[in-house]
Amino acid sequence: MTLTQLQIFSLVAELQGFTAAAARLGISQSAVSHAIRQLERELDVELLQRRQGQTELTDIGRQLLPRMRGMLGLAETVRQEAADARGMRQGTLRIGSFGPTSSMRLLPAILAQYRALYPGIEIHIDEGPDRQVLQWLQDRRIDAGFVVLPEPSFDTYPLLEDQMVAVLPVGHPLAAKPSVSLAELCGDPFVLTEAGSAELVSHLFQAARLQPLVRYRCAQLLSTLEIVASGEAVTLVAEMALPRTPYPGGYVSRPLSPPVTRRVGLAVLSEAEASPAARAFMQLATRLQREGGLTG
């Protein structure tokens, strides 16, 4: 069993196809197929199945995938610790991000300084819903991820705190109020966004034993805001997720009553096992947070 075989298997599983994995790696499809056959032959199990043109993990393949990704992560940590002894001149850092708060408010400031300090570190960024970032961390697909706190399953580093706000169409009766309650948001169609606060929003309503009239579910915040601006629904999002300069006449935001805060931070599966590149990213982010460099 080689690290190359494990890398190919992990990528085929991620992309759900031999052709896509071959294109990503820049090798032939036959080379990908050969590596998978060799790995399956050595383990004496079938890891992948092809059904109607799609590639799916077998039960044992699904069970072994996190362990193999863990082995790849450990190998990368070993390489980076060796590079760290030489001044961390090379390595890879995989980051998971969600929505505008982390992707537009936090990441640019951190990355600008990180790249200046460690130009040899290759950075990969995947963006998805907040719950997806948690799954990527658990599956070891990323080294560090932005998450909504608290997250007791991971080692976390708080970076930012803001408040949840109701977002309403201009001219909505609730827009005339200084603040809005959760119960008041249950009287209109509701649009739920996956862009960073979906779990928190759902938990807030459940804890209050309220049921919003969810009529829309959007993966992107801009789609959510467009629906609100059109007068079709109301929503609840984090204040710092909103654009700094919303288009005029589109929507208004009002704080919740009682107020609800949201905390955002970085998370790693284990600080003790984090690679030098990931630890350096965490240390830089927390330093910028202390110095006020992440609130601009």
PDB file of C-alpha atoms in Angstrom:
ATOM      1  CA  MET A   1       0.000   0.000   0.000  1.00  0.00           C
ATOM      2  CA  THR A   2       1.459   3.329  -1.079  1.00  0.00           C
ATOM      3  CA  LEU A   3       0.563   6.922  -0.288  1.00  0.00           C
ATOM      4  CA  THR A   4      -0.064   7.480  -4.010  1.00  0.00           C
ATOM      5  CA  GLN A   5      -2.670   4.714  -4.004  1.00  0.00           C
ATOM      6  CA  LEU A   6      -4.337   6.201  -0.932  1.00  0.00           C
ATOM      7  CA  GLN A   7      -4.344   9.656  -2.519  1.00  0.00           C
ATOM      8  CA  ILE A   8      -5.907   8.330  -5.723  1.00  0.00           C
ATOM      9  CA  PHE A   9      -8.563   6.372  -3.835  1.00  0.00           C
ATOM     10  CA  SER A  10      -9.429   9.408  -1.691  1.00  0.00           C
ATOM     11  CA  LEU A  11      -9.766  11.618  -4.773  1.00  0.00           C
ATOM     12  CA  VAL A  12     -11.902   9.089  -6.689  1.00  0.00           C
ATOM     13  CA  ALA A  13     -14.188   8.882  -3.657  1.00  0.00           C
ATOM     14  CA  GLU A  14     -14.373  12.679  -3.373  1.00  0.00           C
ATOM     15  CA  LEU A  15     -15.058  13.301  -7.078  1.00  0.00           C
ATOM     16  CA  GLN A  16     -17.122  10.124  -7.519  1.00  0.00           C
ATOM     17  CA  GLY A  17     -15.387   9.189 -10.721  1.00  0.00           C
ATOM     18  CA  PHE A  18     -12.174   7.789 -12.217  1.00  0.00           C
ATOM     19  CA  THR A  19     -12.147  10.242 -15.119  1.00  0.00           C
ATOM     20  CA  ALA A  20     -12.503  13.299 -12.893  1.00  0.00           C
ATOM     21  CA  ALA A  21      -9.774  12.038 -10.556  1.00  0.00           C
ATOM     22  CA  ALA A  22      -7.429  11.393 -13.487  1.00  0.00           C
ATOM     23  CA  ALA A  23      -8.036  14.919 -14.808  1.00  0.00           C
ATOM     24  CA  ARG A  24      -7.390  16.455 -11.377  1.00  0.00           C
ATOM     25  CA  LEU A  25      -4.150  14.499 -10.959  1.00  0.00           C
ATOM     26  CA  GLY A  26      -2.991  14.979 -14.535  1.00  0.00           C
ATOM     27  CA  ILE A  27      -2.583  11.244 -15.196  1.00  0.00           C
ATOM     28  CA  SER A  28      -4.389   8.734 -17.413  1.00  0.00           C
ATOM     29  CA  GLN A  29      -7.624   7.050 -16.375  1.00  0.00           C
ATOM     30  CA  SER A  30      -5.939   3.688 -16.795  1.00  0.00           C
ATOM     31  CA  ALA A  31      -3.308   4.715 -14.241  1.00  0.00           C
ATOM     32  CA  VAL A  32      -6.060   5.597 -11.775  1.00  0.00           C
ATOM     33  CA  SER A  33      -7.823   2.278 -12.390  1.00  0.00           C
ATOM     34  CA  HIS A  34      -4.535   0.382 -11.984  1.00  0.00           C
ATOM     35  CA  ALA A  35      -3.801   2.073  -8.653  1.00  0.00           C
ATOM     36  CA  ILE A  36      -7.272   1.229  -7.316  1.00  0.00           C
ATOM     37  CA  ARG A  37      -7.011  -2.404  -8.485  1.00  0.00           C
ATOM     38  CA  GLN A  38      -3.616  -2.747  -6.807  1.00  0.00           C
ATOM     39  CA  LEU A  39      -4.953  -1.300  -3.566  1.00  0.00           C
ATOM     40  CA  GLU A  40      -8.015  -3.557  -3.601  1.00  0.00           C
ATOM     41  CA  ARG A  41      -5.855  -6.583  -4.402  1.00  0.00           C
ATOM     42  CA  GLU A  42      -3.531  -5.857  -1.477  1.00  0.00           C
ATOM     43  CA  LEU A  43      -6.421  -5.307   0.959  1.00  0.00           C
ATOM     44  CA  ASP A  44      -8.427  -8.174  -0.592  1.00  0.00           C
ATOM     45  CA  VAL A  45     -11.652  -6.123  -0.539  1.00  0.00           C
ATOM     46  CA  GLU A  46     -13.687  -4.173  -3.082  1.00  0.00           C
ATOM     47  CA  LEU A  47     -13.500  -0.462  -2.277  1.00  0.00           C
ATOM     48  CA  LEU A  48     -15.437   1.043  -5.196  1.00  0.00           C
ATOM     49  CA  GLN A  49     -18.292  -0.030  -7.424  1.00  0.00           C
ATOM     50  CA  ARG A  50     -19.285   1.332 -10.823  1.00  0.00           C
ATOM     51  CA  ARG A  51     -23.041   1.486 -11.356  1.00  0.00           C
ATOM     52  CA  GLN A  52     -24.658   3.028 -14.407  1.00  0.00           C
ATOM     53  CA  GLY A  53     -21.690   5.239 -15.097  1.00  0.00           C
ATOM     54  CA  GLN A  54     -21.332   6.371 -11.465  1.00  0.00           C
ATOM     55  CA  THR A  55     -18.666   5.389  -8.967  1.00  0.00           C
ATOM     56  CA  GLU A  56     -19.797   4.577  -5.432  1.00  0.00           C
ATOM     57  CA  LEU A  57     -18.016   3.493  -2.277  1.00  0.00           C
ATOM     58  CA  THR A  58     -18.708   0.022  -0.974  1.00  0.00           C
ATOM     59  CA  ASP A  59     -19.522  -0.365   2.707  1.00  0.00           C
ATOM     60  CA  ILE A  60     -15.932  -1.285   3.541  1.00  0.00           C
ATOM     61  CA  GLY A  61     -14.670   1.506   1.270  1.00  0.00           C
ATOM     62  CA  ARG A  62     -16.790   4.017   3.177  1.00  0.00           C
ATOM     63  CA  GLN A  63     -15.483   2.613   6.471  1.00  0.00           C
ATOM     64  CA  LEU A  64     -11.810   2.769   5.445  1.00  0.00           C
ATOM     65  CA  LEU A  65     -11.883   6.171   3.705  1.00  0.00           C
ATOM     66  CA  PRO A  66     -11.529   8.301   6.896  1.00  0.00           C
ATOM     67  CA  ARG A  67      -8.645   6.119   8.083  1.00  0.00           C
ATOM     68  CA  MET A  68      -6.870   6.448   4.744  1.00  0.00           C
ATOM     69  CA  ARG A  69      -7.352  10.204   4.770  1.00  0.00           C
ATOM     70  CA  GLY A  70      -5.961  10.210   8.282  1.00  0.00           C
ATOM     71  CA  MET A  71      -2.870   8.385   7.020  1.00  0.00           C
ATOM     72  CA  LEU A  72      -2.492  10.944   4.233  1.00  0.00           C
ATOM     73  CA  GLY A  73      -2.869  13.754   6.743  1.00  0.00           C
ATOM     74  CA  LEU A  74      -0.247  12.207   9.008  1.00  0.00           C
ATOM     75  CA  ALA A  75       2.144  11.834   6.076  1.00  0.00           C
ATOM     76  CA  GLU A  76       1.618  15.497   5.172  1.00  0.00           C
ATOM     77  CA  THR A  77       2.259  16.471   8.801  1.00  0.00           C
ATOM     78  CA  VAL A  78       5.540  14.544   8.750  1.00  0.00           C
ATOM     79  CA  ARG A  79       6.565  16.283   5.521  1.00  0.00           C
ATOM     80  CA  GLN A  80       5.631  19.678   6.920  1.00  0.00           C
ATOM     81  CA  GLU A  81       7.432  19.117  10.211  1.00  0.00           C
ATOM     82  CA  ALA A  82      10.538  18.303   8.208  1.00  0.00           C
ATOM     83  CA  ALA A  83       9.952  21.447   6.133  1.00  0.00           C
ATOM     84  CA  ASP A  84       9.337  23.375   9.354  1.00  0.00           C
ATOM     85  CA  ALA A  85      12.838  22.501  10.461  1.00  0.00           C
ATOM     86  CA  ARG A  86      14.024  24.122   7.216  1.00  0.00           C
ATOM     87  CA  GLY A  87      11.874  27.235   7.727  1.00  0.00           C
ATOM     88  CA  MET A  88       8.531  25.869   6.434  1.00  0.00           C
ATOM     89  CA  ARG A  89       9.464  26.539   2.823  1.00  0.00           C
ATOM     90  CA  GLN A  90       6.895  24.101   1.424  1.00  0.00           C
ATOM     91  CA  GLY A  91       3.722  22.242   2.306  1.00  0.00           C
ATOM     92  CA  THR A  92      -0.046  22.236   1.786  1.00  0.00           C
ATOM     93  CA  LEU A  93      -2.861  23.831   3.778  1.00  0.00           C
ATOM     94  CA  ARG A  94      -6.511  22.908   3.155  1.00  0.00           C
ATOM     95  CA  ILE A  95      -9.099  25.317   4.570  1.00  0.00           C
ATOM     96  CA  GLY A  96     -12.881  24.989   4.763  1.00  0.00           C
ATOM     97  CA  SER A  97     -14.961  28.165   4.688  1.00  0.00           C
ATOM     98  CA  PHE A  98     -18.649  29.047   4.787  1.00  0.00           C
ATOM     99  CA  GLY A  99     -20.592  32.063   3.640  1.00  0.00           C
ATOM    100  CA  PRO A 100     -19.622  35.746   3.499  1.00  0.00           C
ATOM    101  CA  THR A 101     -18.524  36.068   7.144  1.00  0.00           C
ATOM    102  CA  SER A 102     -15.565  33.732   6.841  1.00  0.00           C
ATOM    103  CA  SER A 103     -14.925  33.927   3.084  1.00  0.00           C
ATOM    104  CA  MET A 104     -15.141  37.719   2.744  1.00  0.00           C
ATOM    105  CA  ARG A 105     -14.622  39.171   6.236  1.00  0.00           C
ATOM    106  CA  LEU A 106     -12.030  36.867   7.799  1.00  0.00           C
ATOM    107  CA  LEU A 107     -10.111  34.951   5.141  1.00  0.00           C
ATOM    108  CA  PRO A 108      -8.715  37.845   3.055  1.00  0.00           C
ATOM    109  CA  ALA A 109      -6.961  39.503   5.996  1.00  0.00           C
ATOM    110  CA  ILE A 110      -5.508  36.229   7.278  1.00  0.00           C
ATOM    111  CA  LEU A 111      -4.432  34.956   3.863  1.00  0.00           C
ATOM    112  CA  ALA A 112      -2.712  38.200   2.907  1.00  0.00           C
ATOM    113  CA  GLN A 113      -0.312  37.958   5.841  1.00  0.00           C
ATOM    114  CA  TYR A 114      -0.035  34.167   5.738  1.00  0.00           C
ATOM    115  CA  ARG A 115       1.079  34.155   2.102  1.00  0.00           C
ATOM    116  CA  ALA A 116       3.619  36.880   2.847  1.00  0.00           C
ATOM    117  CA  LEU A 117       5.049  34.875   5.738  1.00  0.00           C
ATOM    118  CA  TYR A 118       4.925  31.433   4.101  1.00  0.00           C
ATOM    119  CA  PRO A 119       5.008  31.842   0.305  1.00  0.00           C
ATOM    120  CA  GLY A 120       5.978  28.200  -0.184  1.00  0.00           C
ATOM    121  CA  ILE A 121       2.791  26.822   1.402  1.00  0.00           C
ATOM    122  CA  GLU A 122       0.210  25.802  -1.199  1.00  0.00           C
ATOM    123  CA  ILE A 123      -3.271  26.809  -0.016  1.00  0.00           C
ATOM    124  CA  HIS A 124      -6.530  25.110  -1.051  1.00  0.00           C
ATOM    125  CA  ILE A 125      -9.892  26.568  -0.004  1.00  0.00           C
ATOM    126  CA  ASP A 126     -13.243  24.762  -0.200  1.00  0.00           C
ATOM    127  CA  GLU A 127     -16.462  26.643   0.514  1.00  0.00           C
ATOM    128  CA  GLY A 128     -19.706  25.019   1.600  1.00  0.00           C
ATOM    129  CA  PRO A 129     -22.502  25.230   4.177  1.00  0.00           C
ATOM    130  CA  ASP A 130     -21.457  25.364   7.834  1.00  0.00           C
ATOM    131  CA  ARG A 131     -22.470  21.745   8.444  1.00  0.00           C
ATOM    132  CA  GLN A 132     -20.446  20.670   5.391  1.00  0.00           C
ATOM    133  CA  VAL A 133     -17.299  22.254   6.800  1.00  0.00           C
ATOM    134  CA  LEU A 134     -17.786  20.232   9.989  1.00  0.00           C
ATOM    135  CA  GLN A 135     -18.083  17.034   7.958  1.00  0.00           C
ATOM    136  CA  TRP A 136     -14.940  17.895   5.982  1.00  0.00           C
ATOM    137  CA  LEU A 137     -13.063  18.314   9.249  1.00  0.00           C
ATOM    138  CA  GLN A 138     -14.344  15.015  10.560  1.00  0.00           C
ATOM    139  CA  ASP A 139     -13.420  13.256   7.311  1.00  0.00           C
ATOM    140  CA  ARG A 140      -9.973  14.910   7.322  1.00  0.00           C
ATOM    141  CA  ARG A 141     -10.586  16.469   3.921  1.00  0.00           C
ATOM    142  CA  ILE A 142      -9.439  19.824   5.310  1.00  0.00           C
ATOM    143  CA  ASP A 143      -6.821  20.802   7.878  1.00  0.00           C
ATOM    144  CA  ALA A 144      -8.738  23.719   9.396  1.00  0.00           C
ATOM    145  CA  GLY A 145     -12.208  25.147   9.003  1.00  0.00           C
ATOM    146  CA  PHE A 146     -14.252  28.180   9.935  1.00  0.00           C
ATOM    147  CA  VAL A 147     -17.152  27.105  12.177  1.00  0.00           C
ATOM    148  CA  VAL A 148     -19.976  28.539  14.236  1.00  0.00           C
ATOM    149  CA  LEU A 149     -19.086  28.108  17.915  1.00  0.00           C
ATOM    150  CA  PRO A 150     -19.359  26.271  20.200  1.00  0.00           C
ATOM    151  CA  GLU A 151     -18.148  23.032  18.601  1.00  0.00           C
ATOM    152  CA  PRO A 152     -17.026  20.710  21.414  1.00  0.00           C
ATOM    153  CA  SER A 153     -15.990  17.930  18.999  1.00  0.00           C
ATOM    154  CA  PHE A 154     -13.008  19.963  17.767  1.00  0.00           C
ATOM    155  CA  ASP A 155     -10.216  22.160  19.069  1.00  0.00           C
ATOM    156  CA  THR A 156     -11.426  25.690  18.362  1.00  0.00           C
ATOM    157  CA  TYR A 157     -10.148  29.277  18.327  1.00  0.00           C
ATOM    158  CA  PRO A 158     -12.728  32.112  18.652  1.00  0.00           C
ATOM    159  CA  LEU A 159     -12.262  34.933  16.154  1.00  0.00           C
ATOM    160  CA  LEU A 160     -15.396  37.009  15.816  1.00  0.00           C
ATOM    161  CA  GLU A 161     -18.743  37.716  17.461  1.00  0.00           C
ATOM    162  CA  ASP A 162     -21.759  39.398  15.908  1.00  0.00           C
ATOM    163  CA  GLN A 163     -25.532  39.376  16.306  1.00  0.00           C
ATOM    164  CA  MET A 164     -28.373  37.697  14.494  1.00  0.00           C
ATOM    165  CA  VAL A 165     -30.703  40.064  12.662  1.00  0.00           C
ATOM    166  CA  ALA A 166     -34.084  39.753  10.989  1.00  0.00           C
ATOM    167  CA  VAL A 167     -33.970  40.752   7.326  1.00  0.00           C
ATOM    168  CA  LEU A 168     -37.249  42.173   6.004  1.00  0.00           C
ATOM    169  CA  PRO A 169     -38.563  43.643   2.771  1.00  0.00           C
ATOM    170  CA  VAL A 170     -38.667  47.426   2.708  1.00  0.00           C
ATOM    171  CA  GLY A 171     -42.169  48.479   3.717  1.00  0.00           C
ATOM    172  CA  HIS A 172     -42.831  45.349   5.783  1.00  0.00           C
ATOM    173  CA  PRO A 173     -44.820  46.189   8.945  1.00  0.00           C
ATOM    174  CA  LEU A 174     -42.028  44.790  11.157  1.00  0.00           C
ATOM    175  CA  ALA A 175     -39.503  47.118   9.503  1.00  0.00           C
ATOM    176  CA  ALA A 176     -40.949  50.016  11.499  1.00  0.00           C
ATOM    177  CA  LYS A 177     -39.974  48.329  14.778  1.00  0.00           C
ATOM    178  CA  PRO A 178     -36.548  48.794  16.451  1.00  0.00           C
ATOM    179  CA  SER A 179     -36.271  45.035  17.039  1.00  0.00           C
ATOM    180  CA  VAL A 180     -38.109  41.850  16.080  1.00  0.00           C
ATOM    181  CA  SER A 181     -38.901  38.672  18.016  1.00  0.00           C
ATOM    182  CA  LEU A 182     -38.628  35.133  16.700  1.00  0.00           C
ATOM    183  CA  ALA A 183     -42.374  34.693  17.084  1.00  0.00           C
ATOM    184  CA  GLU A 184     -43.011  37.683  14.828  1.00  0.00           C
ATOM    185  CA  LEU A 185     -40.940  36.078  12.086  1.00  0.00           C
ATOM    186  CA  CYS A 186     -43.274  33.084  12.040  1.00  0.00           C
ATOM    187  CA  GLY A 187     -46.136  35.013  10.470  1.00  0.00           C
ATOM    188  CA  ASP A 188     -44.595  35.310   6.988  1.00  0.00           C
ATOM    189  CA  PRO A 189     -43.016  32.917   4.498  1.00  0.00           C
ATOM    190  CA  PHE A 190     -39.421  32.303   5.606  1.00  0.00           C
ATOM    191  CA  VAL A 191     -36.293  31.723   3.531  1.00  0.00           C
ATOM    192  CA  LEU A 192     -33.591  29.592   5.169  1.00  0.00           C
ATOM    193  CA  THR A 193     -30.040  30.150   3.955  1.00  0.00           C
ATOM    194  CA  GLU A 194     -27.273  27.566   4.146  1.00  0.00           C
ATOM    195  CA  ALA A 195     -24.625  30.290   4.078  1.00  0.00           C
ATOM    196  CA  GLY A 196     -23.259  29.999   7.593  1.00  0.00           C
ATOM    197  CA  SER A 197     -26.082  30.067  10.136  1.00  0.00           C
ATOM    198  CA  ALA A 198     -28.558  27.378   9.116  1.00  0.00           C
ATOM    199  CA  GLU A 199     -27.919  25.192  12.165  1.00  0.00           C
ATOM    200  CA  LEU A 200     -28.060  28.140  14.561  1.00  0.00           C
ATOM    201  CA  VAL A 201     -31.282  29.515  13.046  1.00  0.00           C
ATOM    202  CA  SER A 202     -32.987  26.117  13.209  1.00  0.00           C
ATOM    203  CA  HIS A 203     -31.839  25.642  16.805  1.00  0.00           C
ATOM    204  CA  LEU A 204     -33.158  29.064  17.833  1.00  0.00           C
ATOM    205  CA  PHE A 205     -36.650  28.328  16.576  1.00  0.00           C
ATOM    206  CA  GLN A 206     -36.636  24.802  18.027  1.00  0.00           C
ATOM    207  CA  ALA A 207     -35.487  26.052  21.442  1.00  0.00           C
ATOM    208  CA  ALA A 208     -38.318  28.601  21.442  1.00  0.00           C
ATOM    209  CA  ARG A 209     -40.776  25.892  20.298  1.00  0.00           C
ATOM    210  CA  LEU A 210     -41.618  27.907  17.215  1.00  0.00           C
ATOM    211  CA  GLN A 211     -42.054  26.783  13.623  1.00  0.00           C
ATOM    212  CA  PRO A 212     -41.207  29.265  10.856  1.00  0.00           C
ATOM    213  CA  LEU A 213     -43.055  28.947   7.544  1.00  0.00           C
ATOM    214  CA  VAL A 214     -40.034  27.808   5.534  1.00  0.00           C
ATOM    215  CA  ARG A 215     -40.939  28.241   1.866  1.00  0.00           C
ATOM    216  CA  TYR A 216     -37.451  28.671   0.399  1.00  0.00           C
ATOM    217  CA  ARG A 217     -34.045  27.128   1.046  1.00  0.00           C
ATOM    218  CA  CYS A 218     -31.057  28.838  -0.552  1.00  0.00           C
ATOM    219  CA  ALA A 219     -27.417  27.802  -0.732  1.00  0.00           C
ATOM    220  CA  GLN A 220     -26.219  31.360  -1.306  1.00  0.00           C
ATOM    221  CA  LEU A 221     -26.880  34.445   0.801  1.00  0.00           C
ATOM    222  CA  LEU A 222     -27.342  36.675  -2.257  1.00  0.00           C
ATOM    223  CA  SER A 223     -30.208  34.449  -3.422  1.00  0.00           C
ATOM    224  CA  THR A 224     -31.740  34.718   0.037  1.00  0.00           C
ATOM    225  CA  LEU A 225     -31.513  38.517   0.041  1.00  0.00           C
ATOM    226  CA  GLU A 226     -33.000  38.714  -3.454  1.00  0.00           C
ATOM    227  CA  ILE A 227     -36.040  36.743  -2.304  1.00  0.00           C
ATOM    228  CA  VAL A 228     -36.460  39.026   0.714  1.00  0.00           C
ATOM    229  CA  ALA A 229     -36.022  42.172  -1.389  1.00  0.00           C
ATOM    230  CA  SER A 230     -38.710  40.967  -3.776  1.00  0.00           C
ATOM    231  CA  GLY A 231     -41.158  40.839  -0.862  1.00  0.00           C
ATOM    232  CA  GLU A 232     -41.579  37.058  -1.005  1.00  0.00           C
ATOM    233  CA  ALA A 233     -40.244  36.180   2.461  1.00  0.00           C
ATOM    234  CA  VAL A 234     -38.352  37.196   5.584  1.00  0.00           C
ATOM    235  CA  THR A 235     -35.217  35.637   6.978  1.00  0.00           C
ATOM    236  CA  LEU A 236     -32.775  35.540   9.886  1.00  0.00           C
ATOM    237  CA  VAL A 237     -29.025  35.849   9.305  1.00  0.00           C
ATOM    238  CA  ALA A 238     -25.865  37.016  11.048  1.00  0.00           C
ATOM    239  CA  GLU A 239     -25.287  40.748  10.741  1.00  0.00           C
ATOM    240  CA  MET A 240     -21.706  40.437   9.498  1.00  0.00           C
ATOM    241  CA  ALA A 241     -22.848  38.134   6.697  1.00  0.00           C
ATOM    242  CA  LEU A 242     -24.769  41.012   5.115  1.00  0.00           C
ATOM    243  CA  PRO A 243     -23.061  43.003   2.320  1.00  0.00           C
ATOM    244  CA  ARG A 244     -21.397  46.176   3.540  1.00  0.00           C
ATOM    245  CA  THR A 245     -23.254  48.209   0.900  1.00  0.00           C
ATOM    246  CA  PRO A 246     -26.671  46.632   0.213  1.00  0.00           C
ATOM    247  CA  TYR A 247     -28.445  47.882  -2.858  1.00  0.00           C
ATOM    248  CA  PRO A 248     -30.844  50.718  -1.959  1.00  0.00           C
ATOM    249  CA  GLY A 249     -34.515  49.952  -1.521  1.00  0.00           C
ATOM    250  CA  GLY A 250     -33.918  46.226  -1.225  1.00  0.00           C
ATOM    251  CA  TYR A 251     -34.245  45.145   2.393  1.00  0.00           C
ATOM    252  CA  VAL A 252     -33.788  46.299   5.978  1.00  0.00           C
ATOM    253  CA  SER A 253     -32.316  44.484   8.958  1.00  0.00           C
ATOM    254  CA  ARG A 254     -33.466  44.617  12.572  1.00  0.00           C
ATOM    255  CA  PRO A 255     -31.855  43.038  15.672  1.00  0.00           C
ATOM    256  CA  LEU A 256     -33.624  40.244  17.458  1.00  0.00           C
ATOM    257  CA  SER A 257     -35.447  40.780  20.730  1.00  0.00           C
ATOM    258  CA  PRO A 258     -34.057  39.401  22.954  1.00  0.00           C
ATOM    259  CA  PRO A 259     -30.618  39.738  21.287  1.00  0.00           C
ATOM    260  CA  VAL A 260     -28.884  36.608  19.981  1.00  0.00           C
ATOM    261  CA  THR A 261     -25.140  36.539  19.331  1.00  0.00           C
ATOM    262  CA  ARG A 262     -23.209  34.294  16.957  1.00  0.00           C
ATOM    263  CA  ARG A 263     -19.563  33.380  17.474  1.00  0.00           C
ATOM    264  CA  VAL A 264     -17.313  32.300  14.612  1.00  0.00           C
ATOM    265  CA  GLY A 265     -13.915  30.681  14.944  1.00  0.00           C
ATOM    266  CA  LEU A 266     -11.440  28.271  13.446  1.00  0.00           C
ATOM    267  CA  ALA A 267     -11.418  24.572  14.223  1.00  0.00           C
ATOM    268  CA  VAL A 268      -9.042  21.652  13.784  1.00  0.00           C
ATOM    269  CA  LEU A 269      -9.744  18.012  14.449  1.00  0.00           C
ATOM    270  CA  SER A 270      -6.899  17.909  16.966  1.00  0.00           C
ATOM    271  CA  GLU A 271      -4.425  20.648  17.848  1.00  0.00           C
ATOM    272  CA  ALA A 272      -1.856  18.035  18.840  1.00  0.00           C
ATOM    273  CA  GLU A 273      -2.038  16.399  15.391  1.00  0.00           C
ATOM    274  CA  ALA A 274      -2.331  19.590  13.335  1.00  0.00           C
ATOM    275  CA  SER A 275       0.328  20.185  10.700  1.00  0.00           C
ATOM    276  CA  PRO A 276       2.826  23.032  11.130  1.00  0.00           C
ATOM    277  CA  ALA A 277       1.082  24.909   8.289  1.00  0.00           C
ATOM    278  CA  ALA A 278      -2.271  24.609  10.054  1.00  0.00           C
ATOM    279  CA  ARG A 279      -0.826  25.614  13.427  1.00  0.00           C
ATOM    280  CA  ALA A 280       0.822  28.657  11.846  1.00  0.00           C
ATOM    281  CA  PHE A 281      -2.520  29.624  10.281  1.00  0.00           C
ATOM    282  CA  MET A 282      -4.269  29.335  13.645  1.00  0.00           C
ATOM    283  CA  GLN A 283      -1.605  31.344  15.429  1.00  0.00           C
ATOM    284  CA  LEU A 284      -1.720  34.098  12.824  1.00  0.00           C
ATOM    285  CA  ALA A 285      -5.530  34.265  12.929  1.00  0.00           C
ATOM    286  CA  THR A 286      -5.665  34.504  16.705  1.00  0.00           C
ATOM    287  CA  ARG A 287      -2.939  37.168  16.726  1.00  0.00           C
ATOM    288  CA  LEU A 288      -4.846  39.254  14.195  1.00  0.00           C
ATOM    289  CA  GLN A 289      -7.984  38.816  16.296  1.00  0.00           C
ATOM    290  CA  ARG A 290      -6.219  40.112  19.399  1.00  0.00           C
ATOM    291  CA  GLU A 291      -4.837  43.080  17.466  1.00  0.00           C
ATOM    292  CA  GLY A 292      -8.215  43.933  15.962  1.00  0.00           C
ATOM    293  CA  GLY A 293      -7.121  43.082  12.436  1.00  0.00           C
ATOM    294  CA  LEU A 294     -10.207  40.987  11.645  1.00  0.00           C
ATOM    295  CA  THR A 295     -12.965  43.488  12.359  1.00  0.00           C
ATOM    296  CA  GLY A 296     -12.458  45.884   9.462  1.00  0.00           C
TER     297      GLY A 296
END
